Structure formats: C-alpha cells, structure tokens
C-alpha cells in the first residue's frame, strides 16, 4: 500500500471509530423497524428495481448488509455528503433511532446462505487495479468481510450500482449528484471510468450474502 493510501486508510479508520462509538449508544430494534420500512421496500424490496437518476442502474441490495454501514450511509445522505435527492429526502425524515432500527432489520434479514471461502480469481488487469486501490484493506476477505462494520459488504452487489457508486466519488460541485468522501474520492479518482467498471464487474460477480427480500406494502 503506498503512502497516500496508508494515510487515507488511517483517516478512514479514525472516522469510522468515531461513528462506531456514536452508533453504539443507540441499539437497533429489528422488530420495531417492521413498522418503518414502508419507505424502503418500494425500491429495495423489488427484485430488479432500477433507478433512473443520474443513469439507469439497479438499486443496491441491502438485506444482509452491515447495520452500522446502513446507519453510516443514511447519515451521509442526511448530512448532504451523499447527494441523491430521493435518499436525502428519506434520510432527513429519520431519527437516529429509526436509522438504527432499519440497520438492525436489514442486517438480519438476508443472512440465510453461506458465502464461499474462495472467490474466483480476477484476471491480471483487474487484480492489478484492485491492488492499486487497496480495496481489500477496507472491504476485507472476499470483499464480504469489511475490516469495520461501518464499511459495506460489496461482494455480489449489483455491478451496475457499484459502477455508479464508484463514479459518484469522482463528482464535485454538483448539488444533486455525487458523494463527498475523502478516502473513497482519493481512491476513485486514480482510475478511469472504464477501470472502475472493470472492478465493479468483478466484485459484482462474486458470491455474497446480500439479496433482495420482497416485502408486502400492506402491514
């Protein structure tokens, strides 16, 4: 890992530690979240559902995702660090307890299938890109065991979503599009969009423990 990535990784760990300490103060209630997911299931509870802004892509799978990452992502939307208009509007309506409850609900909702210990090997070009980005340093073994639960599992996530998410870290000075994150921004800007797409395609092809779990709108 080069000095730039080492510094960014240290900063990320410090930031995550602060978020984690805050998150520990609020315990999520998965049962309580059953009455709060109506705003989520219209997109994340429909298999193959596609968003159309800023381009067409499948919305991310969140069943089986880390609870603390879900809380971290929602807080990023609420603070304006992530600028997707719909998600910002939803996050603005949530309390810290709501976020913790939703995180607990989705974390336990998709864990029904074991993840393979040995992922398929990427080709030499993709392997070099992943090494350059030091991706495994944060997202962990098989890209499914993050070094901190405030980081996302990304193995098996929709490849088109991963590509859009990675590109969003390169976007600056836009009011409705982009993500402000010093660590991911510094990493993503090292790559062309074609290289980001190659990495997204590989990571999305891996086995993961996230899935879409359809939910009834009538409760």
XYZ file of N, CA and C in Angstrom:
657
model
N 0.859 -1.193 0.000
C 0.000 0.000 0.000
C 0.891 1.238 0.000
N 0.665 2.195 -0.909
C 1.510 3.374 -0.953
C 1.172 4.340 0.174
N 2.013 5.380 0.346
C 1.842 6.287 1.487
C 0.506 7.011 1.462
N 0.046 7.387 0.250
C -1.238 8.087 0.134
C -2.360 7.210 0.646
N -2.382 5.945 0.186
C -3.448 5.040 0.603
C -3.341 4.717 2.087
N -2.111 4.615 2.594
C -1.926 4.349 4.022
C -2.516 5.481 4.858
N -2.257 6.716 4.442
C -2.781 7.879 5.166
C -4.300 7.928 5.098
N -4.843 7.640 3.903
C -6.295 7.668 3.753
C -6.944 6.575 4.583
N -6.286 5.409 4.628
C -6.834 4.292 5.400
C -6.854 4.645 6.879
N -5.771 5.275 7.377
C -5.713 5.670 8.787
C -6.811 6.682 9.112
N -7.031 7.629 8.191
C -8.089 8.617 8.381
C -9.452 7.955 8.407
N -9.633 6.980 7.502
C -10.912 6.283 7.441
C -11.194 5.531 8.722
N -10.168 4.859 9.248
C -10.350 4.096 10.490
C -10.713 5.027 11.637
N -10.055 6.190 11.694
C -10.367 7.150 12.753
C -11.796 7.649 12.639
N -12.226 7.935 11.404
C -13.585 8.417 11.186
C -14.610 7.354 11.539
N -14.316 6.124 11.122
C -15.229 5.019 11.399
C -15.332 4.776 12.885
N -14.200 4.890 13.600
C -14.214 4.683 15.045
C -15.147 5.678 15.717
N -15.094 6.933 15.279
C -15.968 7.958 15.851
C -17.427 7.640 15.586
N -17.731 7.212 14.347
C -19.108 6.848 14.004
C -19.556 5.637 14.800
N -18.641 4.675 14.964
C -18.983 3.447 15.661
C -19.311 3.713 17.127
N -18.535 4.592 17.751
C -18.801 4.935 19.151
C -20.176 5.551 19.291
N -20.520 6.448 18.354
C -21.834 7.078 18.380
C -22.932 6.054 18.164
N -22.683 5.132 17.189
C -23.702 4.140 16.865
C -23.953 3.193 18.030
N -22.919 2.918 18.848
C -23.068 2.010 19.969
C -24.024 2.550 21.018
N -24.245 3.842 21.019
C -25.118 4.452 22.011
C -26.593 4.177 21.711
N -26.904 3.817 20.492
C -28.289 3.558 20.106
C -28.400 2.126 19.601
N -29.191 1.327 20.271
C -29.355 -0.069 19.883
C -30.532 -0.200 18.925
N -30.288 -0.828 17.783
C -31.342 -1.005 16.797
C -32.310 -2.108 17.189
N -33.565 -1.918 16.855
C -34.630 -2.879 17.152
C -35.228 -3.346 15.827
N -34.862 -4.556 15.401
C -35.334 -5.070 14.119
C -36.848 -5.196 14.081
N -37.449 -5.560 15.194
C -38.899 -5.712 15.251
C -39.589 -4.367 15.070
N -39.067 -3.338 15.722
C -39.648 -2.004 15.587
C -39.553 -1.506 14.151
N -38.520 -1.927 13.457
C -38.303 -1.474 12.074
C -39.366 -1.989 11.131
N -40.060 -3.058 11.503
C -41.105 -3.595 10.625
C -42.193 -2.565 10.346
N -42.335 -1.602 11.236
C -43.311 -0.537 11.043
C -42.703 0.705 10.394
N -41.447 0.608 9.996
C -40.749 1.780 9.463
C -40.186 1.565 8.057
N -40.400 0.390 7.486
C -39.729 0.072 6.220
C -40.529 0.436 4.976
N -41.722 1.020 5.165
C -42.571 1.324 4.010
C -41.838 2.183 2.981
N -40.993 3.097 3.455
C -40.273 3.992 2.549
C -39.108 3.290 1.856
N -38.744 2.115 2.334
C -37.598 1.383 1.783
C -38.011 0.336 0.752
N -39.124 -0.341 1.034
C -39.462 -1.522 0.232
C -39.896 -1.187 -1.192
N -40.316 0.059 -1.423
C -40.742 0.428 -2.767
C -39.623 0.367 -3.785
N -38.367 0.419 -3.309
C -37.210 0.290 -4.210
C -36.375 -0.939 -3.863
N -36.000 -1.049 -2.596
C -35.081 -2.109 -2.183
C -35.772 -3.445 -1.966
N -37.094 -3.467 -1.989
C -37.824 -4.710 -1.798
C -38.393 -5.275 -3.080
N -37.938 -4.779 -4.209
C -38.418 -5.255 -5.510
C -37.228 -5.768 -6.311
N -37.217 -7.038 -6.631
C -36.107 -7.617 -7.380
C -35.987 -6.960 -8.758
N -34.794 -6.537 -9.084
C -34.537 -5.936 -10.382
C -34.961 -4.491 -10.509
N -35.406 -3.868 -9.399
C -35.877 -2.478 -9.488
C -34.727 -1.557 -9.904
N -35.020 -0.670 -10.842
C -33.999 0.222 -11.368
C -34.287 1.677 -11.046
N -33.257 2.382 -10.662
C -33.335 3.829 -10.511
C -32.997 4.452 -11.864
N -33.386 5.694 -12.054
C -33.140 6.348 -13.340
C -32.292 7.609 -13.223
N -31.837 7.935 -12.007
C -31.016 9.131 -11.812
C -29.732 8.752 -11.111
N -28.591 9.204 -11.575
C -28.334 10.038 -12.755
C -28.271 9.221 -14.052
N -28.394 7.889 -13.912
C -28.491 6.999 -15.058
C -29.247 5.769 -14.593
N -29.561 4.872 -15.488
C -30.322 3.676 -15.117
C -29.390 2.638 -14.490
N -29.762 2.160 -13.310
C -28.996 1.124 -12.619
C -29.896 0.470 -11.575
N -29.580 -0.760 -11.221
C -30.347 -1.452 -10.191
C -29.995 -0.882 -8.816
N -31.018 -0.618 -8.013
C -30.756 -0.098 -6.675
C -30.042 -1.172 -5.863
N -29.245 -0.772 -4.883
C -28.439 -1.765 -4.161
C -29.267 -2.721 -3.316
N -28.760 -3.937 -3.195
C -29.327 -4.900 -2.257
C -28.881 -4.497 -0.855
N -29.812 -4.461 0.083
C -29.452 -4.076 1.448
C -29.796 -5.148 2.476
N -30.565 -6.169 2.119
C -30.808 -7.270 3.044
C -29.528 -8.073 3.202
N -29.033 -8.148 4.441
C -27.773 -8.814 4.702
C -26.598 -7.862 4.818
N -26.818 -6.571 4.551
C -25.761 -5.580 4.673
C -25.510 -5.281 6.157
N -24.316 -4.793 6.473
C -23.990 -4.442 7.855
C -24.886 -3.315 8.366
N -25.411 -3.491 9.572
C -26.296 -2.485 10.164
C -25.584 -1.145 10.315
N -24.355 -1.181 10.809
C -23.644 0.077 11.034
C -23.343 0.794 9.728
N -23.144 0.042 8.657
C -22.936 0.702 7.370
C -24.222 1.370 6.908
N -25.351 0.704 7.079
C -26.638 1.299 6.689
C -26.852 2.602 7.438
N -26.562 2.601 8.737
C -26.697 3.827 9.534
C -25.737 4.892 9.023
N -24.493 4.503 8.743
C -23.495 5.447 8.252
C -23.922 6.057 6.922
N -24.445 5.219 6.019
C -24.878 5.712 4.711
C -26.055 6.677 4.852
N -27.020 6.324 5.690
C -28.180 7.201 5.888
C -27.757 8.539 6.479
N -26.823 8.506 7.419
C -26.323 9.754 7.987
C -25.596 10.586 6.939
N -24.896 9.933 6.020
C -24.195 10.655 4.960
C -25.193 11.368 4.044
N -26.324 10.712 3.764
C -27.368 11.371 2.977
C -27.961 12.544 3.760
N -28.199 12.324 5.031
C -28.816 13.365 5.857
C -27.923 14.597 5.969
N -26.616 14.377 6.027
C -25.663 15.479 6.143
C -25.347 16.129 4.799
N -25.818 15.510 3.720
C -25.525 16.058 2.400
C -24.207 15.596 1.827
N -23.549 14.649 2.496
C -22.301 14.117 1.955
C -22.582 13.218 0.753
N -23.748 12.598 0.752
C -24.263 11.899 -0.419
C -25.462 12.690 -0.898
N -25.537 12.954 -2.191
C -26.450 13.987 -2.665
C -27.633 13.494 -3.479
N -27.875 12.186 -3.498
C -29.017 11.678 -4.252
C -30.302 12.270 -3.659
N -31.090 13.021 -4.443
C -32.239 13.754 -3.903
C -33.256 12.877 -3.163
N -33.606 11.730 -3.721
C -34.606 10.871 -3.079
C -34.101 10.343 -1.748
N -32.881 9.834 -1.735
C -32.343 9.293 -0.492
C -32.104 10.384 0.547
N -31.743 11.567 0.113
C -31.583 12.664 1.068
C -32.909 13.003 1.710
N -33.976 13.015 0.907
C -35.296 13.312 1.451
C -35.744 12.276 2.466
N -35.467 11.007 2.172
C -35.843 9.938 3.097
C -35.018 10.037 4.375
N -33.721 10.210 4.242
C -32.850 10.272 5.410
C -33.208 11.442 6.318
N -33.607 12.550 5.720
C -33.988 13.724 6.517
C -35.168 13.436 7.437
N -35.993 12.470 7.055
C -37.188 12.167 7.847
C -36.920 11.176 8.976
N -35.698 10.653 9.050
C -35.382 9.601 10.014
C -34.639 10.134 11.229
N -35.001 9.605 12.393
C -34.251 9.891 13.607
C -33.084 8.918 13.710
N -32.186 9.154 14.655
C -31.082 8.222 14.867
C -31.610 6.839 15.246
N -32.677 6.803 16.030
C -33.257 5.516 16.408
C -33.860 4.809 15.202
N -34.521 5.575 14.337
C -35.078 4.985 13.112
C -33.976 4.334 12.282
N -32.871 5.051 12.120
C -31.769 4.523 11.322
C -31.219 3.243 11.940
N -31.049 3.247 13.254
C -30.523 2.060 13.935
C -31.484 0.886 13.781
N -32.773 1.153 13.856
C -33.764 0.085 13.711
C -33.732 -0.498 12.301
N -33.663 0.372 11.294
C -33.612 -0.102 9.916
C -32.341 -0.904 9.660
N -31.226 -0.433 10.211
C -29.978 -1.163 10.052
C -30.068 -2.559 10.646
N -30.630 -2.657 11.851
C -30.773 -3.959 12.510
C -31.686 -4.877 11.712
N -32.754 -4.318 11.159
C -33.710 -5.113 10.384
C -33.067 -5.713 9.145
N -32.395 -4.878 8.374
C -31.838 -5.373 7.120
C -30.593 -6.226 7.329
N -29.844 -5.987 8.390
C -28.668 -6.804 8.647
C -29.052 -8.271 8.859
N -30.125 -8.512 9.581
C -30.510 -9.880 9.890
C -31.435 -10.504 8.856
N -31.854 -9.704 7.891
C -32.918 -10.171 7.009
C -32.452 -11.054 5.868
N -31.202 -10.952 5.466
C -30.775 -11.701 4.289
C -29.747 -12.779 4.552
N -29.406 -13.001 5.798
C -28.340 -13.951 6.115
C -28.890 -15.370 6.193
N -28.994 -16.016 5.065
C -29.507 -17.389 5.036
C -28.609 -18.336 4.250
N -27.639 -17.791 3.516
C -26.783 -18.635 2.693
C -25.311 -18.326 2.976
N -24.487 -19.365 3.186
C -23.065 -19.135 3.447
C -22.342 -18.606 2.220
N -21.327 -17.791 2.462
C -20.507 -17.256 1.378
C -19.318 -18.169 1.168
N -19.015 -18.459 -0.088
C -17.890 -19.327 -0.415
C -16.587 -18.747 0.125
N -15.730 -19.616 0.652
C -14.465 -19.163 1.227
C -13.521 -18.667 0.136
N -13.504 -19.314 -0.996
C -12.562 -18.988 -2.058
C -13.281 -18.354 -3.249
N -13.108 -17.044 -3.465
C -13.759 -16.402 -4.611
C -13.008 -16.722 -5.899
N -13.667 -16.499 -7.011
C -12.978 -16.729 -8.276
C -11.887 -15.677 -8.453
N -10.838 -16.066 -9.100
C -9.671 -15.201 -9.263
C -9.906 -14.200 -10.388
N -9.605 -12.917 -10.162
C -9.760 -11.943 -11.244
C -8.643 -12.094 -12.262
N -8.865 -11.572 -13.466
C -7.782 -11.595 -14.439
C -6.685 -10.631 -13.989
N -5.552 -10.703 -14.624
C -4.380 -9.942 -14.178
C -4.635 -8.431 -14.152
N -5.368 -7.936 -15.145
C -5.634 -6.497 -15.209
C -6.477 -6.042 -14.032
N -7.552 -6.771 -13.762
C -8.435 -6.396 -12.652
C -7.713 -6.578 -11.319
N -6.938 -7.636 -11.194
C -6.185 -7.867 -9.964
C -5.257 -6.695 -9.666
N -4.622 -6.171 -10.704
C -3.720 -5.032 -10.532
C -4.490 -3.782 -10.107
N -5.674 -3.591 -10.671
C -6.496 -2.434 -10.307
C -6.938 -2.523 -8.850
N -7.376 -3.705 -8.433
C -7.831 -3.892 -7.059
C -6.687 -3.695 -6.072
N -5.502 -4.123 -6.463
C -4.334 -3.933 -5.610
C -3.968 -2.454 -5.528
N -4.047 -1.767 -6.638
C -3.745 -0.329 -6.663
C -4.706 0.435 -5.749
N -5.966 0.046 -5.754
C -6.947 0.712 -4.905
C -6.951 0.233 -3.477
N -6.188 -0.808 -3.181
C -6.127 -1.383 -1.833
C -7.525 -1.704 -1.316
N -8.366 -2.201 -2.209
C -9.778 -2.419 -1.881
C -9.983 -3.405 -0.738
N -9.185 -4.455 -0.732
C -9.361 -5.493 0.285
C -8.986 -4.975 1.674
N -8.199 -3.896 1.750
C -7.788 -3.347 3.039
C -8.968 -2.821 3.849
N -10.008 -2.419 3.165
C -11.211 -1.938 3.847
C -12.355 -2.945 3.780
N -12.555 -3.516 2.607
C -13.729 -4.369 2.407
C -13.484 -5.822 2.776
N -12.253 -6.173 3.114
C -11.957 -7.448 3.722
C -11.926 -8.645 2.798
N -11.710 -9.810 3.399
C -11.623 -11.054 2.645
C -12.843 -11.256 1.765
N -12.595 -11.612 0.526
C -13.666 -11.876 -0.449
C -14.561 -10.660 -0.686
N -14.152 -9.489 -0.196
C -14.952 -8.257 -0.296
C -16.296 -8.410 0.432
N -16.343 -9.348 1.370
C -17.578 -9.635 2.099
C -17.396 -9.538 3.610
N -16.173 -9.223 4.057
C -15.898 -9.138 5.495
C -15.134 -7.841 5.781
N -15.835 -6.712 5.763
C -15.167 -5.421 5.977
C -14.384 -5.396 7.288
N -13.305 -4.625 7.299
C -12.479 -4.539 8.496
C -13.202 -3.824 9.625
N -14.226 -3.073 9.313
C -15.079 -2.424 10.308
C -16.511 -2.503 9.799
N -17.470 -2.772 10.676
C -18.861 -2.909 10.224
C -19.482 -1.634 9.669
N -18.784 -0.510 9.810
C -19.282 0.715 9.190
C -18.898 0.808 7.721
N -18.097 -0.135 7.242
C -17.818 -0.257 5.813
C -18.786 -1.270 5.206
N -19.104 -1.125 3.915
C -20.076 -2.048 3.314
C -19.479 -3.361 2.837
N -20.297 -4.397 2.884
C -20.011 -5.600 2.109
C -20.305 -5.232 0.655
N -19.444 -5.643 -0.253
C -19.687 -5.307 -1.654
C -19.688 -6.526 -2.575
N -19.242 -7.668 -2.078
C -19.247 -8.878 -2.905
C -20.668 -9.229 -3.327
N -20.877 -9.429 -4.617
C -22.184 -9.824 -5.117
C -23.175 -8.693 -5.276
N -22.781 -7.474 -4.893
C -23.678 -6.333 -5.081
C -23.867 -6.104 -6.584
N -24.994 -5.512 -6.970
C -25.253 -5.272 -8.393
C -24.089 -4.501 -9.014
N -23.539 -5.037 -10.103
C -22.363 -4.421 -10.701
C -22.660 -3.036 -11.260
N -23.885 -2.831 -11.762
C -24.197 -1.505 -12.301
C -24.299 -0.470 -11.190
N -24.812 -0.892 -10.024
C -24.843 0.029 -8.878
C -23.430 0.341 -8.403
N -22.591 -0.685 -8.295
C -21.219 -0.459 -7.850
C -20.506 0.540 -8.757
N -20.724 0.425 -10.065
C -20.085 1.323 -11.015
C -20.560 2.760 -10.811
N -21.863 2.938 -10.659
C -22.407 4.280 -10.434
C -21.896 4.850 -9.112
N -21.860 4.015 -8.081
C -21.386 4.476 -6.778
C -19.927 4.912 -6.848
N -19.091 4.117 -7.510
C -17.681 4.471 -7.633
C -17.505 5.776 -8.404
N -18.237 5.920 -9.481
C -18.133 7.167 -10.263
C -18.574 8.370 -9.442
N -19.542 8.161 -8.558
C -20.080 9.286 -7.791
C -19.029 9.929 -6.889
N -18.013 9.154 -6.496
C -16.963 9.712 -5.649
C -16.030 10.631 -6.429
N -16.147 10.628 -7.743
C -15.320 11.500 -8.576
C -16.028 12.813 -8.910
N -17.307 12.902 -8.551
C -18.115 14.063 -8.918
C -17.940 15.175 -7.878
N -17.692 16.385 -8.359
C -17.523 17.529 -7.470
C -18.404 18.686 -7.917
N -18.783 19.512 -6.957
C -19.507 20.760 -7.219
C -20.847 20.550 -7.909
N -21.526 19.460 -7.566
C -22.875 19.209 -8.058
C -23.824 19.152 -6.860
N -24.985 19.757 -6.981
C -25.895 19.829 -5.835
C -26.760 18.593 -5.674
N -26.957 17.840 -6.731
C -27.859 16.689 -6.655
C -27.195 15.366 -7.010
N -25.893 15.350 -7.182
C -25.229 14.139 -7.633
C -23.799 14.111 -7.105
N -23.384 12.982 -6.582
C -22.025 12.827 -6.099
C -21.974 12.437 -4.634
N -20.786 12.028 -4.216
C -20.559 11.652 -2.821
C -19.270 12.303 -2.339
N -19.337 12.992 -1.210
C -18.155 13.616 -0.638
C -17.562 12.689 0.418
N -16.467 12.049 0.073
C -15.760 11.179 1.000
C -14.291 11.233 0.622
N -13.472 11.776 1.520
C -12.075 11.991 1.190
C -11.331 10.720 0.834
N -11.619 9.643 1.546
C -10.922 8.387 1.299
C -11.340 7.790 -0.035
N -12.645 7.575 -0.222
C -13.118 6.966 -1.462
C -12.904 7.888 -2.658
N -13.003 9.176 -2.426
C -12.753 10.115 -3.515
C -11.320 10.016 -4.004
N -10.377 9.958 -3.052
C -8.976 9.850 -3.426
C -8.668 8.570 -4.171
N -9.352 7.492 -3.782
C -9.134 6.204 -4.449
C -9.756 6.204 -5.843
N -11.031 6.597 -5.928
C -11.756 6.517 -7.192
C -11.121 7.394 -8.277
N -10.581 8.527 -7.870
C -10.010 9.455 -8.850
C -8.710 8.942 -9.478
N -8.176 7.855 -8.948
C -6.979 7.261 -9.552
C -7.306 6.495 -10.837
N -8.602 6.201 -11.037
C -8.988 5.290 -12.104
C -9.851 5.966 -13.160
N -9.764 5.466 -14.370
C -10.694 5.881 -15.413
C -12.040 5.206 -15.145
N -13.081 5.687 -15.789
C -14.380 5.047 -15.629
C -14.370 3.614 -16.149
N -13.617 3.371 -17.209
C -13.515 2.008 -17.742
C -12.875 1.078 -16.711
N -11.889 1.577 -15.978
C -11.242 0.766 -14.949
C -12.181 0.533 -13.759
N -12.919 1.560 -13.383
C -13.899 1.390 -12.307
C -14.962 0.363 -12.692
N -15.366 0.395 -13.943
C -16.373 -0.558 -14.408
C -15.828 -1.979 -14.368
N -14.566 -2.159 -14.738
C -13.956 -3.493 -14.709
C -13.926 -4.033 -13.283
N -13.588 -3.183 -12.325
C -13.566 -3.611 -10.927
C -14.973 -3.929 -10.433
N -15.931 -3.079 -10.794
C -17.319 -3.291 -10.382
C -17.852 -4.600 -10.951
N -17.521 -4.887 -12.191
C -17.998 -6.128 -12.815
C -17.455 -7.354 -12.082
N -16.191 -7.297 -11.701
C -15.603 -8.441 -10.996
C -16.224 -8.601 -9.603
N -16.262 -7.526 -8.834
C -16.788 -7.607 -7.465
C -18.257 -8.029 -7.481
N -19.000 -7.522 -8.450
C -20.407 -7.885 -8.559
C -20.624 -9.332 -8.943
N -19.613 -9.961 -9.531
C -19.742 -11.353 -9.960
C -19.456 -12.350 -8.837
N -18.956 -11.851 -7.710
C -18.606 -12.728 -6.600
C -19.845 -13.165 -5.821
N -19.683 -14.234 -5.088
C -20.768 -14.690 -4.218
C -20.807 -13.797 -2.984
N -22.009 -13.389 -2.601
C -22.163 -12.549 -1.407
C -23.374 -12.975 -0.613
N -23.530 -12.393 0.575
C -24.678 -12.777 1.387
C -25.777 -11.725 1.402
N -25.704 -10.767 0.453
C -26.793 -9.801 0.310
C -27.789 -10.294 -0.720
N -29.007 -9.866 -0.576
C -30.054 -10.265 -1.514
C -31.193 -9.257 -1.441
N -32.154 -9.412 -2.337
C -33.387 -8.639 -2.292
C -34.453 -9.536 -1.676
N -35.092 -9.061 -0.629
C -36.160 -9.817 0.018
C -37.458 -9.038 -0.145
N -38.314 -9.468 -1.063
C -39.572 -8.747 -1.295
C -40.414 -8.652 -0.028
N -41.020 -7.501 0.163
C -41.859 -7.274 1.332
C -43.197 -6.715 0.910
N -44.232 -7.107 1.627
C -45.569 -6.590 1.327
C -45.684 -5.155 1.776
N -46.368 -4.358 0.968
C -46.604 -2.964 1.339
C -47.729 -2.836 2.355
N -48.444 -3.930 2.555
C -49.587 -3.881 3.454
C -49.234 -4.578 4.755
N -49.168 -3.819 5.842
C -48.794 -4.369 7.132
C -49.818 -3.980 8.194
